[in-house]
Amino acid sequence: VPVQVISFDHYPVIGDETRPEWFENLEVISQGAQKAQKPFWAFALAVAHDPYPVPTLAHLRLQVFSNLAYGAQGIQYFTYWTPQSSRWNFHDGPIDRQGKRTKVYNLVRQVNSEIQALSRVFNGSRVISVAHTGETIPKGTKRFKSIEPFRDIITEGKGAVVSLLESEKSRFLVFVNRDIHNPMKLITVLDTGMGVMQIHNDGSMRTFALNRTVFNIEPGNVMIFMWK
């Protein structure tokens, strides 16, 4: 089909859990987009309807940052305005049916601000590899193995999406906490003499020189490292 972009639509958060097949679906879409040499855009669910809950910050972050980690070049939302439907009980979208902002509006605004601040990481970057950590990893995915300049990487809890991206002369290692309820401890061990920067959600950067560093990643949130 001669389209300019591939649009991916899969809402993973149902009740208090995430769909087990979501990451396998992302694998298929990401690989298909690379094969077709076309960018893909991906949706995040912003309006509640049974069995999908009112989105939290963790729900939104997990969706958008996982999509971006798999190479998405655009983020879409279903929907900004709460729609009317005789089939679905839509409610609590960013804008309600009376045109007023809801609490979800501020969450989407925050996530959009973080996406914009991190655009240097994701916009135009090439996905080198995507893998997962944890005692068990999602169906259809690969287990992560540590890469240079990291001597070792350990995650606790449910684990993370780990994406290696490349843009011009920079490389980025992206971690997304798969847990929508609990923070994840990330332990990194650097090879000495390697200059690695940590990029925060607001786009600011800092160098960490310690060989062994312990981080905590909030539910659904992202942590990014950059080196040249």
Coordinates of C-alpha atoms in Angstrom, one line a residue:
V1 CA 0.0 0.0 0.0
P2 CA 1.7 3.3 -1.1
V3 CA 1.2 5.2 2.2
Q4 CA 3.8 7.7 3.5
V5 CA 3.7 6.3 7.1
I6 CA 2.6 3.2 8.9
S7 CA 0.2 3.9 11.8
F8 CA 0.2 1.5 14.7
D9 CA -2.8 1.2 17.1
H10 CA -2.7 -1.1 20.1
Y11 CA -3.7 -0.2 23.6
P12 CA -1.8 -2.3 26.2
V13 CA -3.2 -1.2 29.6
I14 CA -6.4 -3.1 30.6
G15 CA -7.5 -2.8 34.2
D16 CA -4.3 -3.0 36.3
E17 CA -2.3 -5.1 33.8
T18 CA -0.7 -4.8 30.4
R19 CA -1.6 -7.0 27.4
P20 CA 1.0 -9.8 27.1
E21 CA 1.1 -9.6 23.3
W22 CA 1.7 -5.9 23.0
F23 CA 5.5 -6.0 22.7
E24 CA 5.3 -8.8 20.2
N25 CA 3.1 -6.6 18.1
L26 CA 5.6 -3.7 18.4
E27 CA 8.3 -6.1 17.2
V28 CA 6.3 -6.9 14.1
I29 CA 5.5 -3.3 13.4
S30 CA 9.0 -2.0 13.9
Q31 CA 10.6 -4.7 11.8
G32 CA 7.9 -4.2 9.1
A33 CA 8.5 -0.5 9.0
Q34 CA 12.2 -1.0 8.6
K35 CA 11.7 -3.5 5.8
A36 CA 9.4 -1.1 4.0
Q37 CA 11.7 1.8 4.7
K38 CA 8.8 3.9 6.0
P39 CA 8.4 5.6 9.3
F40 CA 5.8 4.4 11.7
W41 CA 3.6 6.4 14.1
A42 CA 2.1 4.9 17.2
F43 CA -0.9 5.6 19.3
A44 CA -1.3 6.0 23.1
L45 CA -4.7 5.6 24.7
A46 CA -5.8 8.9 26.4
V47 CA -9.6 8.3 26.9
A48 CA -11.0 5.7 29.2
H49 CA -13.6 3.1 28.2
D50 CA -14.3 -0.4 29.4
P51 CA -12.1 -2.3 30.0
Y52 CA -9.5 0.5 29.6
P53 CA -8.9 2.6 32.7
V54 CA -8.5 6.3 33.1
P55 CA -4.8 6.7 32.0
T56 CA -2.2 7.6 34.6
L57 CA 1.1 9.2 34.0
A58 CA 2.7 5.7 34.1
H59 CA 0.2 4.4 31.5
L60 CA 1.0 7.2 29.1
R61 CA 4.7 7.1 29.6
L62 CA 4.9 3.3 29.2
Q63 CA 3.0 3.6 25.9
V64 CA 4.8 6.6 24.3
F65 CA 8.3 5.7 25.5
S66 CA 8.0 2.0 24.4
N67 CA 6.7 3.2 21.0
L68 CA 9.6 5.6 20.7
A69 CA 12.1 2.9 21.8
Y70 CA 10.9 0.7 19.0
G71 CA 11.5 3.5 16.5
A72 CA 8.2 5.3 16.3
Q73 CA 8.6 8.7 14.6
G74 CA 5.3 10.2 15.6
I75 CA 3.0 9.8 18.7
Q76 CA -0.8 9.9 18.3
Y77 CA -3.5 9.9 20.9
F78 CA -6.9 8.3 21.0
T79 CA -8.5 10.7 21.7
Y80 CA -7.9 14.3 22.8
W81 CA -11.7 15.1 22.9
T82 CA -13.9 12.6 24.7
P83 CA -16.2 11.1 22.0
Q84 CA -19.8 10.1 22.2
S85 CA -20.7 6.5 21.3
S86 CA -23.6 4.2 21.6
R87 CA -21.2 1.3 22.0
W88 CA -18.4 2.5 24.2
N89 CA -18.7 4.3 27.5
F90 CA -15.9 6.9 26.7
H91 CA -15.0 9.1 29.6
D92 CA -12.2 11.2 31.1
G93 CA -10.4 12.1 27.9
P94 CA -8.1 15.1 28.0
I95 CA -11.1 17.3 27.0
D96 CA -14.5 16.3 28.2
R97 CA -17.7 16.5 26.2
Q98 CA -18.4 20.0 27.5
G99 CA -15.0 21.2 26.2
K100 CA -13.4 21.4 29.6
R101 CA -9.9 20.1 30.5
T102 CA -9.7 17.1 32.7
K103 CA -6.8 15.8 34.9
V104 CA -5.7 13.7 31.9
Y105 CA -5.1 16.8 29.9
N106 CA -2.3 17.8 32.3
L107 CA -0.8 14.4 32.1
V108 CA -0.8 14.4 28.3
R109 CA 0.7 17.9 28.3
Q110 CA 3.5 16.7 30.6
V111 CA 4.3 13.7 28.5
N112 CA 4.2 15.8 25.3
S113 CA 6.7 18.2 27.0
E114 CA 9.0 15.2 27.8
I115 CA 8.8 13.9 24.3
Q116 CA 9.7 17.3 22.9
A117 CA 12.6 17.6 25.3
L118 CA 13.9 14.2 24.2
S119 CA 13.4 14.7 20.5
R120 CA 17.2 14.8 19.9
V121 CA 17.2 11.1 21.1
F122 CA 14.3 9.7 19.0
N123 CA 13.7 12.0 16.1
G124 CA 15.4 10.5 13.0
S125 CA 17.3 7.9 15.0
R126 CA 17.9 4.4 13.7
V127 CA 17.0 1.4 15.8
I128 CA 20.0 -0.9 16.1
S129 CA 18.4 -3.4 18.5
V130 CA 15.6 -3.7 21.0
A131 CA 15.6 -6.3 23.8
H132 CA 14.1 -6.9 27.2
T133 CA 15.3 -7.6 30.8
G134 CA 13.6 -9.3 33.7
E135 CA 13.1 -12.8 35.0
T136 CA 10.6 -13.4 32.2
I137 CA 10.5 -11.3 29.0
P138 CA 7.4 -10.7 26.8
K139 CA 6.5 -13.2 24.1
G140 CA 8.2 -12.6 20.8
T141 CA 11.0 -10.5 22.2
K142 CA 14.7 -11.0 22.8
R143 CA 16.7 -11.0 26.0
F144 CA 19.1 -8.1 26.5
K145 CA 22.8 -8.7 26.7
S146 CA 25.1 -5.9 28.0
I147 CA 26.9 -3.8 25.4
E148 CA 29.9 -1.5 25.4
P149 CA 30.6 0.9 27.1
F150 CA 28.7 -0.9 29.9
R151 CA 30.5 -3.8 31.5
D152 CA 27.3 -4.9 33.2
I153 CA 23.6 -3.9 33.4
I154 CA 21.2 -5.2 36.0
T155 CA 17.5 -4.4 36.4
E156 CA 15.2 -5.5 39.2
G157 CA 11.5 -6.0 39.3
K158 CA 9.5 -6.8 36.1
G159 CA 12.3 -5.5 33.9
A160 CA 12.7 -3.1 31.1
V161 CA 12.6 -2.4 27.4
V162 CA 16.2 -1.7 26.3
S163 CA 16.7 0.0 22.9
L164 CA 20.0 0.9 21.3
L165 CA 19.5 3.9 18.9
E166 CA 22.0 5.7 16.6
S167 CA 21.8 9.2 15.3
E168 CA 24.6 10.8 13.4
K169 CA 27.7 10.3 15.7
S170 CA 25.8 9.6 18.9
R171 CA 24.4 6.4 20.3
F172 CA 21.6 6.2 22.9
L173 CA 20.7 3.4 25.2
V174 CA 17.1 3.7 26.3
F175 CA 15.5 1.9 29.3
V176 CA 11.7 1.9 29.8
N177 CA 10.3 0.4 33.0
R178 CA 7.7 -2.1 32.0
D179 CA 6.0 -1.9 35.4
I180 CA 3.1 0.5 35.6
H181 CA 2.9 0.3 39.4
N182 CA 6.4 0.1 40.8
P183 CA 9.7 1.8 40.3
M184 CA 12.6 -0.2 38.9
K185 CA 16.1 -0.3 40.1
L186 CA 18.7 -0.1 37.4
I187 CA 22.4 -0.9 38.2
T188 CA 25.0 0.0 35.6
V189 CA 28.7 -0.8 35.6
L190 CA 30.8 1.3 33.2
D191 CA 34.1 0.5 31.7
T192 CA 36.6 3.1 33.0
G193 CA 37.5 6.1 30.8
M194 CA 34.2 6.0 28.9
G195 CA 32.4 9.3 28.8
V196 CA 28.7 8.5 29.1
M197 CA 26.0 11.1 29.6
Q198 CA 22.6 10.6 31.3
I199 CA 19.7 12.5 29.6
H200 CA 16.8 13.5 31.9
N201 CA 13.2 13.8 30.9
D202 CA 13.6 17.6 30.6
G203 CA 16.4 17.1 28.1
S204 CA 19.2 18.2 30.5
M205 CA 22.3 16.0 30.6
R206 CA 24.9 15.1 33.2
T207 CA 28.0 12.9 33.2
F208 CA 28.3 10.2 35.7
A209 CA 31.9 9.0 36.3
L210 CA 31.4 6.3 38.8
N211 CA 32.1 2.7 37.6
R212 CA 29.0 1.4 39.4
T213 CA 25.8 3.5 39.6
V214 CA 22.3 2.8 40.9
F215 CA 19.3 4.5 39.4
N216 CA 15.5 4.3 40.1
I217 CA 13.2 4.5 37.1
E218 CA 9.6 5.5 37.9
P219 CA 6.7 3.3 36.7
G220 CA 6.5 3.4 32.9
N221 CA 9.2 6.0 32.7
V222 CA 12.3 6.2 30.6
M223 CA 16.1 6.6 31.3
I224 CA 18.5 7.4 28.6
F225 CA 22.3 7.3 28.2
M226 CA 24.3 8.8 25.4
W227 CA 27.9 8.4 24.2
K228 CA 29.8 9.1 21.0

